[in-house]
mmCIF file of C-alpha atoms in Angstrom:
data_model
loop_
_atom_site.group_PDB
_atom_site.id
_atom_site.type_symbol
_atom_site.label_atom_id
_atom_site.label_comp_id
_atom_site.label_asym_id
_atom_site.label_seq_id
_atom_site.Cartn_x
_atom_site.Cartn_y
_atom_site.Cartn_z
ATOM 1 C CA MET A 1 0.000 0.000 0.000
ATOM 2 C CA SER A 2 1.302 3.464 -0.895
ATOM 3 C CA TYR A 3 0.564 6.727 0.940
ATOM 4 C CA TYR A 4 0.471 10.259 -0.433
ATOM 5 C CA TYR A 5 1.751 13.102 1.756
ATOM 6 C CA GLN A 6 0.718 16.633 0.822
ATOM 7 C CA HIS A 7 3.296 18.723 2.692
ATOM 8 C CA PRO A 8 7.101 18.532 2.955
ATOM 9 C CA GLY A 9 8.024 16.887 6.224
ATOM 10 C CA ALA A 10 4.621 15.209 6.494
ATOM 11 C CA VAL A 11 6.084 11.811 7.298
ATOM 12 C CA GLY A 12 8.113 13.249 10.146
ATOM 13 C CA PHE A 13 5.128 15.207 11.420
ATOM 14 C CA GLU A 14 2.949 12.093 11.497
ATOM 15 C CA ARG A 15 5.642 10.204 13.383
ATOM 16 C CA LYS A 16 5.843 13.017 15.951
ATOM 17 C CA MET A 17 2.069 13.018 16.343
ATOM 18 C CA ARG A 18 1.826 9.264 16.788
ATOM 19 C CA ALA A 19 4.643 9.310 19.343
ATOM 20 C CA ALA A 20 2.949 12.201 21.160
ATOM 21 C CA ILE A 21 -0.384 10.354 21.214
ATOM 22 C CA MET A 22 1.238 7.333 22.849
ATOM 23 C CA GLU A 23 3.064 9.560 25.354
ATOM 24 C CA ALA A 24 -0.159 11.396 26.195
ATOM 25 C CA ALA A 25 -1.955 8.063 26.700
ATOM 26 C CA ALA A 26 0.697 6.929 29.179
ATOM 27 C CA ALA A 27 0.586 10.323 30.914
ATOM 28 C CA LEU A 28 -3.199 10.276 31.273
ATOM 29 C CA ASN A 29 -2.990 6.750 32.651
ATOM 30 C CA ALA A 30 -0.539 7.990 35.299
ATOM 31 C CA SER A 31 -2.380 11.256 36.018
ATOM 32 C CA GLY A 32 -4.812 9.932 38.603
ATOM 33 C CA ALA A 33 -7.871 10.854 36.534
ATOM 34 C CA ASP A 34 -10.714 8.446 37.329
ATOM 35 C CA PHE A 35 -13.176 6.614 35.139
ATOM 36 C CA ALA A 36 -16.772 7.786 35.654
ATOM 37 C CA VAL A 37 -20.092 7.603 33.853
ATOM 38 C CA TYR A 38 -21.578 10.919 32.763
ATOM 39 C CA GLU A 39 -23.619 11.313 35.936
ATOM 40 C CA ASP A 40 -20.470 11.190 38.065
ATOM 41 C CA SER A 41 -18.052 13.143 35.884
ATOM 42 C CA ARG A 42 -16.001 15.949 37.379
ATOM 43 C CA GLY A 43 -13.325 18.476 36.507
ATOM 44 C CA ASN A 44 -11.291 21.266 38.043
ATOM 45 C CA PRO A 45 -14.015 23.870 38.727
ATOM 46 C CA GLN A 46 -11.526 26.708 38.360
ATOM 47 C CA LEU A 47 -11.038 25.852 34.704
ATOM 48 C CA TRP A 48 -14.062 23.812 33.633
ATOM 49 C CA THR A 49 -17.820 24.094 34.107
ATOM 50 C CA ARG A 50 -19.666 20.801 34.466
ATOM 51 C CA THR A 51 -22.767 20.759 32.251
ATOM 52 C CA ALA A 52 -26.098 19.053 32.867
ATOM 53 C CA ASN A 53 -25.200 16.103 30.617
ATOM 54 C CA GLY A 54 -21.925 15.474 32.448
ATOM 55 C CA GLY A 55 -19.690 17.293 29.985
ATOM 56 C CA LEU A 56 -16.924 19.753 30.809
ATOM 57 C CA GLN A 57 -17.033 23.207 29.201
ATOM 58 C CA LEU A 58 -13.858 25.287 29.283
ATOM 59 C CA ARG A 59 -14.488 28.493 31.209
ATOM 60 C CA LYS A 60 -14.325 31.826 29.415
ATOM 61 C CA GLY A 61 -10.888 33.360 29.597
ATOM 62 C CA VAL A 62 -9.089 30.041 30.154
ATOM 63 C CA LEU A 63 -6.610 29.165 27.439
ATOM 64 C CA PRO A 64 -7.296 25.772 25.805
ATOM 65 C CA SER A 65 -3.686 24.750 26.438
ATOM 66 C CA VAL A 66 -4.103 25.466 30.159
ATOM 67 C CA GLY A 67 -7.368 23.542 30.381
ATOM 68 C CA ILE A 68 -6.006 20.422 28.683
ATOM 69 C CA SER A 69 -2.647 20.460 30.470
ATOM 70 C CA ASP A 70 -4.374 20.725 33.849
ATOM 71 C CA ILE A 71 -6.029 17.344 33.350
ATOM 72 C CA PHE A 72 -2.586 15.760 33.272
ATOM 73 C CA ARG A 73 -1.217 17.851 36.145
ATOM 74 C CA ASN A 74 -4.214 17.567 38.475
ATOM 75 C CA GLY A 75 -5.789 14.324 37.361
ATOM 76 C CA HIS A 76 -7.274 13.636 40.790
ATOM 77 C CA LEU A 77 -9.741 16.473 40.143
ATOM 78 C CA TYR A 78 -11.101 14.792 36.991
ATOM 79 C CA ALA A 79 -13.317 11.841 36.144
ATOM 80 C CA PHE A 80 -14.794 10.933 32.746
ATOM 81 C CA GLU A 81 -15.571 7.949 30.539
ATOM 82 C CA CYS A 82 -13.364 6.353 27.908
ATOM 83 C CA GLY A 83 -14.570 8.267 24.848
ATOM 84 C CA THR A 84 -13.760 11.581 26.502
ATOM 85 C CA ALA A 85 -10.374 10.189 27.549
ATOM 86 C CA MET A 86 -9.497 9.426 23.931
ATOM 87 C CA VAL A 87 -10.299 12.968 22.830
ATOM 88 C CA ILE A 88 -8.257 14.387 25.721
ATOM 89 C CA VAL A 89 -5.273 12.273 24.678
ATOM 90 C CA LEU A 90 -5.561 13.521 21.088
ATOM 91 C CA TYR A 91 -5.832 17.125 22.262
ATOM 92 C CA MET A 92 -2.757 16.809 24.462
ATOM 93 C CA ALA A 93 -0.716 15.250 21.666
ATOM 94 C CA THR A 94 -1.821 17.987 19.289
ATOM 95 C CA LEU A 95 -0.872 20.655 21.817
ATOM 96 C CA GLU A 96 2.578 19.125 22.273
ATOM 97 C CA VAL A 97 3.288 18.921 18.547
ATOM 98 C CA ILE A 98 1.781 22.109 17.087
ATOM 99 C CA GLY A 99 2.612 24.288 20.105
ATOM 100 C CA GLU A 100 0.600 26.460 22.468
ATOM 101 C CA ASN A 101 0.077 29.403 20.112
ATOM 102 C CA ALA A 102 -1.444 27.320 17.313
ATOM 103 C CA PHE A 103 -3.432 25.165 19.723
ATOM 104 C CA ASN A 104 -4.916 28.194 21.499
ATOM 105 C CA THR A 105 -5.744 29.768 18.140
ATOM 106 C CA TYR A 106 -7.441 26.791 16.502
ATOM 107 C CA PHE A 107 -8.932 24.882 19.458
ATOM 108 C CA GLN A 108 -10.953 27.490 21.324
ATOM 109 C CA ASP A 109 -14.169 26.904 23.268
ATOM 110 C CA LEU A 110 -13.373 23.286 24.144
ATOM 111 C CA PHE A 111 -16.166 21.019 25.340
ATOM 112 C CA LEU A 112 -15.371 17.541 26.653
ATOM 113 C CA TRP A 113 -18.173 15.003 26.463
ATOM 114 C CA ASP A 114 -18.180 11.507 25.003
ATOM 115 C CA TRP A 115 -16.805 11.634 21.439
ATOM 116 C CA HIS A 116 -17.621 15.300 20.926
ATOM 117 C CA TYR A 117 -14.480 16.885 19.482
ATOM 118 C CA HIS A 118 -13.408 20.181 17.935
ATOM 119 C CA SER A 119 -13.810 20.417 14.168
ATOM 120 C CA ASN A 120 -10.097 21.168 13.757
ATOM 121 C CA LEU A 121 -9.180 17.741 15.106
ATOM 122 C CA ARG A 122 -10.574 16.213 11.886
ATOM 123 C CA LEU A 123 -10.576 12.507 12.703
ATOM 124 C CA ILE A 124 -10.108 10.025 9.872
ATOM 125 C CA ALA A 125 -11.557 6.519 10.084
ATOM 126 C CA THR A 126 -10.595 3.202 8.576
ATOM 127 C CA HIS A 127 -12.429 -0.120 8.612
ATOM 128 C CA HIS A 128 -9.261 -2.208 8.233
ATOM 129 C CA ILE A 129 -7.669 -2.912 11.602
ATOM 130 C CA SER A 130 -4.690 -4.473 9.821
ATOM 131 C CA GLU A 131 -3.819 -0.955 8.634
ATOM 132 C CA ALA A 132 -3.941 0.518 12.142
ATOM 133 C CA SER A 133 -0.689 1.831 13.599
ATOM 134 C CA PRO A 134 0.458 2.754 17.112
ATOM 135 C CA GLY A 135 -1.212 6.041 17.983
ATOM 136 C CA ASP A 136 -4.557 5.077 16.442
ATOM 137 C CA VAL A 137 -7.762 4.864 18.468
ATOM 138 C CA VAL A 138 -9.413 1.449 18.305
ATOM 139 C CA TYR A 139 -12.549 -0.050 19.813
ATOM 140 C CA PHE A 140 -13.175 -3.258 21.740
ATOM 141 C CA LYS A 141 -16.850 -4.175 21.483
ATOM 142 C CA ASN A 142 -18.749 -6.137 24.141
ATOM 143 C CA PRO A 143 -21.977 -7.175 22.370
ATOM 144 C CA ASP A 144 -23.449 -9.048 25.350
ATOM 145 C CA HIS A 145 -22.728 -6.472 28.027
ATOM 146 C CA ALA A 146 -24.985 -6.456 31.081
ATOM 147 C CA PRO A 147 -28.043 -4.340 30.175
ATOM 148 C CA ASP A 148 -27.759 -2.251 33.341
ATOM 149 C CA LYS A 149 -24.089 -1.463 32.676
ATOM 150 C CA VAL A 150 -24.016 0.403 29.385
ATOM 151 C CA GLU A 151 -20.561 1.721 30.230
ATOM 152 C CA TRP A 152 -19.304 -1.814 29.583
ATOM 153 C CA GLN A 153 -20.653 -1.988 26.030
ATOM 154 C CA GLY A 154 -17.083 -1.532 24.860
ATOM 155 C CA GLU A 155 -13.732 0.115 25.462
ATOM 156 C CA ASN A 156 -12.126 2.846 23.393
ATOM 157 C CA ALA A 157 -8.353 2.438 23.459
ATOM 158 C CA ILE A 158 -5.144 3.928 22.115
ATOM 159 C CA MET A 159 -3.015 1.407 20.258
ATOM 160 C CA LEU A 160 0.487 1.479 21.740
ATOM 161 C CA GLU A 161 3.606 -0.443 20.774
ATOM 162 C CA ASP A 162 4.518 -4.015 21.712
ATOM 163 C CA GLY A 163 0.921 -5.236 21.543
ATOM 164 C CA LEU A 164 -0.324 -2.938 24.309
ATOM 165 C CA TYR A 165 -3.353 -0.637 24.468
ATOM 166 C CA TYR A 166 -4.439 2.174 26.773
ATOM 167 C CA GLY A 167 -8.083 2.075 27.848
ATOM 168 C CA HIS A 168 -9.273 4.618 30.408
ATOM 169 C CA GLY A 169 -10.396 2.768 33.511
ATOM 170 C CA ILE A 170 -8.629 -0.429 32.523
ATOM 171 C CA GLY A 171 -5.146 0.965 32.049
ATOM 172 C CA ILE A 172 -2.322 -0.164 29.789
ATOM 173 C CA ALA A 173 -2.666 -3.823 28.900
ATOM 174 C CA PRO A 174 -2.596 -6.362 26.049
ATOM 175 C CA ALA A 175 -5.749 -6.879 24.026
ATOM 176 C CA GLU A 176 -6.431 -10.146 25.864
ATOM 177 C CA VAL A 177 -6.624 -8.384 29.227
ATOM 178 C CA ILE A 178 -9.018 -5.742 27.908
ATOM 179 C CA ILE A 179 -11.204 -8.434 26.363
ATOM 180 C CA ASP A 180 -11.172 -10.437 29.611
ATOM 181 C CA SER A 181 -12.204 -7.329 31.568
ATOM 182 C CA LEU A 182 -15.141 -6.727 29.231
ATOM 183 C CA ASN A 183 -16.146 -10.392 29.302
ATOM 184 C CA GLN A 184 -16.561 -10.191 33.063
ATOM 185 C CA GLU A 185 -19.369 -7.684 32.488
ATOM 186 C CA ARG A 186 -21.514 -9.785 30.150
ATOM 187 C CA TYR A 187 -25.014 -10.874 31.028
ATOM 188 C CA PRO A 188 -25.175 -14.276 32.767
ATOM 189 C CA GLY A 189 -24.801 -17.232 30.448
ATOM 190 C CA SER A 190 -23.393 -15.290 27.517
ATOM 191 C CA LEU A 191 -20.928 -17.178 25.352
ATOM 192 C CA THR A 192 -20.195 -14.249 23.007
ATOM 193 C CA SER A 193 -16.807 -12.769 23.752
ATOM 194 C CA ALA A 194 -15.834 -9.125 23.476
ATOM 195 C CA TYR A 195 -13.517 -8.468 20.529
ATOM 196 C CA LEU A 196 -11.368 -5.860 18.824
ATOM 197 C CA THR A 197 -13.362 -4.323 15.974
ATOM 198 C CA ASN A 198 -12.030 -3.419 12.540
ATOM 199 C CA GLU A 199 -12.433 0.315 13.152
ATOM 200 C CA ALA A 200 -9.606 2.727 13.870
ATOM 201 C CA LEU A 201 -9.366 6.517 14.069
ATOM 202 C CA HIS A 202 -6.548 9.023 13.885
ATOM 203 C CA PRO A 203 -6.345 12.795 13.383
ATOM 204 C CA ASP A 204 -5.875 14.290 9.946
ATOM 205 C CA PHE A 205 -2.136 14.743 10.321
ATOM 206 C CA ALA A 206 -1.744 16.824 7.152
ATOM 207 C CA TYR A 207 -4.379 19.259 8.355
ATOM 208 C CA LEU A 208 -2.765 19.593 11.792
ATOM 209 C CA GLN A 209 0.588 20.188 10.138
ATOM 210 C CA SER A 210 -0.987 23.034 8.166
ATOM 211 C CA LEU A 211 -2.305 24.550 11.394
ATOM 212 C CA SER A 212 1.148 24.335 12.945
ATOM 213 C CA LEU A 213 2.509 26.302 9.989
ATOM 214 C CA GLY A 214 -0.266 28.901 10.182
ATOM 215 C CA ARG A 215 -1.733 27.754 6.874
ATOM 216 C CA GLU A 216 -5.302 26.709 7.548
ATOM 217 C CA PRO A 217 -6.534 24.751 4.495
ATOM 218 C CA SER A 218 -9.859 25.507 2.880
ATOM 219 C CA PRO A 219 -12.774 23.138 3.572
ATOM 220 C CA VAL A 220 -12.931 20.084 1.338
ATOM 221 C CA ASP A 221 -15.087 20.656 -1.730
ATOM 222 C CA PRO A 222 -17.854 17.974 -1.642
ATOM 223 C CA ARG A 223 -17.564 17.635 -5.430
ATOM 224 C CA HIS A 224 -14.093 16.178 -4.923
ATOM 225 C CA LEU A 225 -15.221 13.467 -2.545
ATOM 226 C CA GLU A 226 -14.815 9.935 -3.801
ATOM 227 C CA SER A 227 -16.614 8.025 -1.097
ATOM 228 C CA THR A 228 -18.008 8.222 2.383
ATOM 229 C CA ILE A 229 -17.310 5.749 5.151
ATOM 230 C CA PHE A 230 -19.418 5.379 8.248
ATOM 231 C CA SER A 231 -17.728 4.797 11.569
ATOM 232 C CA ARG A 232 -19.113 4.063 15.020
ATOM 233 C CA ILE A 233 -16.765 4.228 17.976
ATOM 234 C CA GLY A 234 -18.357 3.725 21.379
ATOM 235 C CA THR A 235 -21.667 5.533 21.731
ATOM 236 C CA GLN A 236 -21.120 8.067 18.957
ATOM 237 C CA SER A 237 -21.441 7.825 15.172
ATOM 238 C CA TYR A 238 -19.407 9.637 12.561
ATOM 239 C CA ILE A 239 -19.323 10.149 8.826
ATOM 240 C CA HIS A 240 -15.903 10.686 7.307
ATOM 241 C CA HIS A 241 -15.090 11.494 3.703
ATOM 242 C CA LEU A 242 -12.230 10.212 1.591
ATOM 243 C CA LYS A 243 -10.736 12.495 -1.060
ATOM 244 C CA ARG A 244 -9.643 11.323 -4.478
#
């Protein structure tokens, strides 16, 4: 398979981003931030306002870089579910690679809730897990989860190196451990195991590189779209477009 890179240095930029995503995953795992369902979510009240649906809205006047970095510095003040954790990891990696000035310019008015993410993150989906690389977000599905425990319907995770994954609430572990953890939350008598799905997500690295250079690309012209792929990670659904 061949890959086309639009900007000079794009390969190096993608490598930096993937390394930063894995570093941010390990840092969030070590931060002390807890897993919590939406009803029990929390954040540093000095920087974030908790909304009625359990989301965290960045307070007016707080720089996005400060709000995201605080989660890693004061993790004990935060609790959220695994979808939100994935977005936080991607934000932190983006901040580290493109720098504070670009991040604060292009990622204003942050809202953390489930798989809600800023439009400038521009996630790209694939349905071929064999093409996934360390730094991608993957999904472990638990089809027979206990009906009263919807939080165990699956686990969003960052693919790391050496066969390891980071899942918020489970930690850093091989796929088998994550699957075993999910299987313990099936309804009684179920013989259907949890499994790693074929879906994977990663940011649009070329677009983020453009932001880091202060060259925000124009929106994609729909007439130049070749196909549309539908992706479902966790509780949220997405439509992503592939260019010719």
